[in-house]
CSV table of C-alpha atoms in Angstrom, one decimal:
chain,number,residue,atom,x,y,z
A,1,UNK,CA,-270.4,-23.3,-72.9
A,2,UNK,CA,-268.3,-26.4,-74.4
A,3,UNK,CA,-269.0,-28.2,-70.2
A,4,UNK,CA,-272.9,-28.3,-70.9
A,5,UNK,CA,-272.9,-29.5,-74.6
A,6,UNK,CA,-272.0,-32.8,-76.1
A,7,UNK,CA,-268.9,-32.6,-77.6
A,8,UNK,CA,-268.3,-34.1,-81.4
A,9,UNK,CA,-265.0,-35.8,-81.8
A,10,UNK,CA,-262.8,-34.2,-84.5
A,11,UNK,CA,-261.9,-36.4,-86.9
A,12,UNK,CA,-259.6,-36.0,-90.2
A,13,UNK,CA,-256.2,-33.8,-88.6
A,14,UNK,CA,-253.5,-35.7,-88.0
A,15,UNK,CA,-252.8,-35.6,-84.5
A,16,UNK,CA,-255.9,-34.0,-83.4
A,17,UNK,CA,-256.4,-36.9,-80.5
A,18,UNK,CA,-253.9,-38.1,-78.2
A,19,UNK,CA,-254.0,-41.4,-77.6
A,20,UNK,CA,-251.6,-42.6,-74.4
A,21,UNK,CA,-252.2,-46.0,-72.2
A,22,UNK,CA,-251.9,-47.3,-68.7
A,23,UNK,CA,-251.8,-50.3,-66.7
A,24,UNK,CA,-254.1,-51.1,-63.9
A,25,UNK,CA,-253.5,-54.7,-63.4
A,26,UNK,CA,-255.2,-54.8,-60.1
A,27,UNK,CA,-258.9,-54.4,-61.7
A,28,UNK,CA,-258.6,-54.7,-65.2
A,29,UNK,CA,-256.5,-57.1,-67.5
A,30,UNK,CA,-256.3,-54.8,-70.4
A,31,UNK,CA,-255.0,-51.3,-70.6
A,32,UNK,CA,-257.0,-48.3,-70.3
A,33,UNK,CA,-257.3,-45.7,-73.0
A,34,UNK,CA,-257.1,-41.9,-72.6
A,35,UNK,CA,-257.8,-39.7,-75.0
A,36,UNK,CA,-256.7,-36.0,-75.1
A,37,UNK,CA,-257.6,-33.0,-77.3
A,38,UNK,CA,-253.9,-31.7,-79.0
A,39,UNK,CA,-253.7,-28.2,-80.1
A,40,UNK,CA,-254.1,-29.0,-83.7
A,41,UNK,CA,-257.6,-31.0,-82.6
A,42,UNK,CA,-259.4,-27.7,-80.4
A,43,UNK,CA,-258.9,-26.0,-83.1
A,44,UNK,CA,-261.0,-28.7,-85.5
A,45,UNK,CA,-263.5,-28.7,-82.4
A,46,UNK,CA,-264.1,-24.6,-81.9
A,47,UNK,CA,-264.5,-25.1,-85.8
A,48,UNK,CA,-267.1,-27.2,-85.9
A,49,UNK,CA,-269.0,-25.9,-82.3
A,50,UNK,CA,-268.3,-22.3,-83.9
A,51,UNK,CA,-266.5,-21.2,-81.1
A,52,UNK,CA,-263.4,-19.2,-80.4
A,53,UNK,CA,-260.7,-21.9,-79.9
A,54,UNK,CA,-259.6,-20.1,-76.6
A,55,UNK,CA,-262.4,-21.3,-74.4
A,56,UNK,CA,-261.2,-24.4,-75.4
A,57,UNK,CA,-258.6,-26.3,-73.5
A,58,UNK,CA,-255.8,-28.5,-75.2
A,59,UNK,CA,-253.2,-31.1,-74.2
A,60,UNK,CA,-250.0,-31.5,-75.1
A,61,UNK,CA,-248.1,-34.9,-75.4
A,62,UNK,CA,-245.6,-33.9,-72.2
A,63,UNK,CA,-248.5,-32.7,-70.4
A,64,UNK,CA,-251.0,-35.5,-71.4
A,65,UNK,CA,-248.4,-38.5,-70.5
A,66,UNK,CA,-247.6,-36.5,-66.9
A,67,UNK,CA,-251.5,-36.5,-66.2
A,68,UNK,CA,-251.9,-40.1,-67.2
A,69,UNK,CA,-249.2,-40.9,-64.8
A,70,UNK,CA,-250.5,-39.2,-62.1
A,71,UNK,CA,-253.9,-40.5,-62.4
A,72,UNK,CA,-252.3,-44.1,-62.6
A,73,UNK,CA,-250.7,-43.7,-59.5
A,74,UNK,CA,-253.5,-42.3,-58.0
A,75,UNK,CA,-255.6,-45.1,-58.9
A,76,UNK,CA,-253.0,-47.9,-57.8
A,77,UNK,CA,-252.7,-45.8,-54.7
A,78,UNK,CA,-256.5,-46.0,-54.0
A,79,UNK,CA,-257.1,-49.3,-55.0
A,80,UNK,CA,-254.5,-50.9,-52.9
A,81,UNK,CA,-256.5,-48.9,-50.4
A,82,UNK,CA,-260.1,-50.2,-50.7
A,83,UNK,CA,-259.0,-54.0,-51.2
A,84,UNK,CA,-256.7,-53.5,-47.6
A,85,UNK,CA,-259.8,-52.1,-46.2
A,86,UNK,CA,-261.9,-55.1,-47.6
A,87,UNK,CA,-259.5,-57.8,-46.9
A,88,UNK,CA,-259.5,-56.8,-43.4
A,89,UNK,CA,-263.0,-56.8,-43.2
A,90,UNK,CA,-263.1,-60.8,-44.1
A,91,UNK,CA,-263.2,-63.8,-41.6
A,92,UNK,CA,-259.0,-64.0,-40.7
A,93,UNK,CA,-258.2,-60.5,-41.9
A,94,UNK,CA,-256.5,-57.6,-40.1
A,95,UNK,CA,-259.0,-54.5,-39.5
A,96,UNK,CA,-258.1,-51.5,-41.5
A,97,UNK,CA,-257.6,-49.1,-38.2
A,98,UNK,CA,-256.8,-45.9,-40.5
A,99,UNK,CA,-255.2,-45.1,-43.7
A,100,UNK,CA,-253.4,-42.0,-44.8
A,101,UNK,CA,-251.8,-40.4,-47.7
A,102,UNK,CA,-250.9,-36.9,-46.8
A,103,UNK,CA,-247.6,-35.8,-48.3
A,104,UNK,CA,-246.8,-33.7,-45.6
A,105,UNK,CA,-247.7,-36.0,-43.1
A,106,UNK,CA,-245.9,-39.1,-44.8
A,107,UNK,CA,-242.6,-37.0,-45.5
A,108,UNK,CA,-239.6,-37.4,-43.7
A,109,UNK,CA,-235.7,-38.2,-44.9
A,110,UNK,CA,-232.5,-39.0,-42.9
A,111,UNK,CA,-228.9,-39.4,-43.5
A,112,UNK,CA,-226.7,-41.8,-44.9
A,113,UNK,CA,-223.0,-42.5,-45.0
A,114,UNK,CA,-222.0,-42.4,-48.6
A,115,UNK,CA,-219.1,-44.8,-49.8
A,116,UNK,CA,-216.7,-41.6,-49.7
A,117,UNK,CA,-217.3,-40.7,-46.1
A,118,UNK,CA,-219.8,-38.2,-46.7
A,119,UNK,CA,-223.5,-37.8,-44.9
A,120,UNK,CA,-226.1,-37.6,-47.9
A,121,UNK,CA,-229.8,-36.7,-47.1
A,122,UNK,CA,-232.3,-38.8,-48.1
A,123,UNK,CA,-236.0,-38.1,-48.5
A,124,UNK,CA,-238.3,-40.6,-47.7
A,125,UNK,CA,-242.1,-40.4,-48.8
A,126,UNK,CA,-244.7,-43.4,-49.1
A,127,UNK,CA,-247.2,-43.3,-50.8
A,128,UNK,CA,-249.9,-44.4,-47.9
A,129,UNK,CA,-249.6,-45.5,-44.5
A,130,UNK,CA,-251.8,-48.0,-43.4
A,131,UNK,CA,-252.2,-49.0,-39.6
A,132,UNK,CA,-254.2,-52.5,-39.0
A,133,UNK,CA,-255.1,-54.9,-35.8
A,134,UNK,CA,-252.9,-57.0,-36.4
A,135,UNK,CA,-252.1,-60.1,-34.1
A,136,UNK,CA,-249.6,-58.8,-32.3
A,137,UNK,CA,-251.6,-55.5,-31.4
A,138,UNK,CA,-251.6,-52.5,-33.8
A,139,UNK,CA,-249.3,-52.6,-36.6
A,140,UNK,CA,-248.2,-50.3,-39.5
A,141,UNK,CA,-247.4,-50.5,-43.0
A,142,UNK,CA,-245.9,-48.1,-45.2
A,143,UNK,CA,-247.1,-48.6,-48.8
A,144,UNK,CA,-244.9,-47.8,-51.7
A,145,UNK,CA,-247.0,-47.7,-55.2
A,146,UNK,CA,-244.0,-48.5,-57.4
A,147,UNK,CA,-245.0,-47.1,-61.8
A,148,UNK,CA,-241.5,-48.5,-63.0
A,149,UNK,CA,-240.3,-45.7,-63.3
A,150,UNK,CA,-236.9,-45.4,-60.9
A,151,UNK,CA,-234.1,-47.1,-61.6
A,152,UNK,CA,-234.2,-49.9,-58.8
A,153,UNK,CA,-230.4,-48.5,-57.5
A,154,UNK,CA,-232.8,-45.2,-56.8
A,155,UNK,CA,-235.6,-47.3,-54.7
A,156,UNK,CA,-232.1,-49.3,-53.4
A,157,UNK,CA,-230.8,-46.0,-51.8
A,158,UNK,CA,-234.5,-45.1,-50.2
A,159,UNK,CA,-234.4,-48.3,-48.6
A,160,UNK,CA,-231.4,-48.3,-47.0
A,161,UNK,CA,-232.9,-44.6,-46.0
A,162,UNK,CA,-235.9,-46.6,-44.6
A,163,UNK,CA,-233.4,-49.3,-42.8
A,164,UNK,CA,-232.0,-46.7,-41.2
A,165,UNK,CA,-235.0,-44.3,-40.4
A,166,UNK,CA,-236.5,-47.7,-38.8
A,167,UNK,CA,-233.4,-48.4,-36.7
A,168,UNK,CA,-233.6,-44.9,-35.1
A,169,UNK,CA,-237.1,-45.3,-34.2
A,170,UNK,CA,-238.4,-42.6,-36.3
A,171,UNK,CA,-241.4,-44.3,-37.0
A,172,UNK,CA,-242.8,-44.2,-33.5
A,173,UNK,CA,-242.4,-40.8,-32.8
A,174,UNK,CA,-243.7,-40.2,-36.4
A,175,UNK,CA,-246.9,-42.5,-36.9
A,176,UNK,CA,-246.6,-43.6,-33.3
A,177,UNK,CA,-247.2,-47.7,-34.0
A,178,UNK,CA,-243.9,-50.1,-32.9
A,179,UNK,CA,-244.6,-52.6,-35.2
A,180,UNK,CA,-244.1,-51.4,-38.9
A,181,UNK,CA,-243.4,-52.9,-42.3
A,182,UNK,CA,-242.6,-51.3,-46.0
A,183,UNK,CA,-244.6,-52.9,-48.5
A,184,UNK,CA,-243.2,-51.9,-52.3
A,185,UNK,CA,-246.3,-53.0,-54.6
A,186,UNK,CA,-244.7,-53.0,-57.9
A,187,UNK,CA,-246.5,-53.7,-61.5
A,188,UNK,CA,-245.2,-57.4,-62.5
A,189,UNK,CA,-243.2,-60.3,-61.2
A,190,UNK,CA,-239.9,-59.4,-63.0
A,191,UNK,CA,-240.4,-55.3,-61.4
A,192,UNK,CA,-240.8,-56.8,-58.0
A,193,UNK,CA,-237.7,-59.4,-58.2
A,194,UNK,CA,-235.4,-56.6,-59.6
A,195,UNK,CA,-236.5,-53.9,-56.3
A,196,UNK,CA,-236.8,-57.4,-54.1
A,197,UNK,CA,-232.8,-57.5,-55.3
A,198,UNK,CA,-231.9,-54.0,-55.0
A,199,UNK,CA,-233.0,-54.0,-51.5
A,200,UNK,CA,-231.2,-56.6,-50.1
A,201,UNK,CA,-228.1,-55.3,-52.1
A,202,UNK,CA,-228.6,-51.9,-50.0
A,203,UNK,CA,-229.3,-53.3,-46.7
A,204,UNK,CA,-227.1,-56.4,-46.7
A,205,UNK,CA,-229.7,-58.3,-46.4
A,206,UNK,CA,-230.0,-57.2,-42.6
A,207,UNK,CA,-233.8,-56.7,-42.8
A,208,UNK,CA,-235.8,-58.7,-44.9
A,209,UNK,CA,-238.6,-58.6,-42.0
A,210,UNK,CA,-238.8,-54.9,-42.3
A,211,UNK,CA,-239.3,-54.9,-46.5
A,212,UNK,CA,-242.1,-57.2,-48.4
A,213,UNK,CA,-243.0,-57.0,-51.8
A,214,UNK,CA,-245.6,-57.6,-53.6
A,215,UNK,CA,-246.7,-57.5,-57.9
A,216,UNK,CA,-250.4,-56.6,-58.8
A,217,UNK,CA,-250.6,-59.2,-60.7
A,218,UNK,CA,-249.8,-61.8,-57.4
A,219,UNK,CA,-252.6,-59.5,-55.7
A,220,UNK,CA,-255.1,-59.5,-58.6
A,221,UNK,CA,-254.8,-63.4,-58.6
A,222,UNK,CA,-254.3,-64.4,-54.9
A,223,UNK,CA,-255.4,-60.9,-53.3
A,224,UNK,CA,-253.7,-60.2,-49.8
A,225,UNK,CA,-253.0,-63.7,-49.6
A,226,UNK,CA,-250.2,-63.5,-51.9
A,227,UNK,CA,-246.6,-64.3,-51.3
A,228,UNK,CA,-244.9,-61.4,-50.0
């Protein structure tokens, strides 16, 4: 019953509403509200709709910030998406073959030589794969929609993981395209230098073809003409 009428907005209870925030600075300068019903607040709601509180469904703050992450990603994920596609479609732009996002089909991990001798594994997972006309034929990139939050000696390790998965050709029997590169879109300038630093401090600096990153913010003023 609550789906089919207007809900009213509880007011008056302390923590009734859950207000939490996130950052799309692709499409929109200023953050994005979401609001989410807390236990305290369905209750005020089946109160005032004079319904049992049980057909209504509640948030909690763990649960609220999880979803709000996930639909940020999501979002960044799909944007980056749909302004590849259109960039490609402009006078001097690479055509958007295909674009993908299936966890099991983006998956993968390999092994690395720790510092003690020891073989690690390391799981690799992008976040889209994205294969274009490029000049040199067809070409692939591997998007990485970076929230802030992994410590850049994490993203460090998975790219050493990726320098290595890319030097046992892995990616051609996997996505079947020779050319490849690992674009890290991350939210700000100072994010982007920190993972641009981590990399090369995990590869040697052996493969600063193979990695580019990119900030929304560079993208949201220059689009996919921005300094990589």
């Amino acid at each position: 019953p609550c789906a089919s009428r207007r809900l009213p907005v509880p007011h008056g209870r302390v923590g009734g509403i859950l207000r939490l925030q996130f950052q799309r600075r692709v499409t929109d300068r200023e953050r994005t509200e979401v609001l989410a019903l807390s236990r305290a607040g369905t209750k005020e709601l089946a109160r005032t709709m004079d319904v049992d509180p049980i057909s209504v469904p509640y948030s909690t703050r763990s649960n609220s910030a999880r979803s709000a992450f996930f639909l940020d990603h999501m979002l960044g994920r799909n944007t980056f998406a749909l302004l590849l596609a259109m960039s490609g479609q402009r006078v001097g732009g690479a055509p958007l073959l295909s674009w993908e996002h299936d966890r099991d089909r983006l998956s993968d991990s390999v092994s690395l030589l720790t510092p003690e001798g020891e073989f690690r594994r390391q799981p690799l997972e992008a976040d889209g794969l994205a294969v274009c006309a490029g000049p040199r034929g067809t070409e692939g990139l591997l998007v990485e929609i970076d929230r802030s939050t992994e410590p850049p000696s994490y993203l460090g390790r998975k790219y050493a993981g990726y320098l290595e998965w890319w030097r046992q050709g892995r990616h051609v029997n996997r996505f079947d395209v020779k050319p490849i590169r690992i674009l890290t879109v991350a939210p700000d300038e100072r994010r982007t230098a920190r993972l641009r630093q981590a990399c090369q401090a995990a590869t040697d600096g052996k493969a600063g073809g193979l990695f580019w990153f990119v900030s929304e913010e560079a993208i949201a003023k220059h689009g996919f003409t921005a300094p990589i």
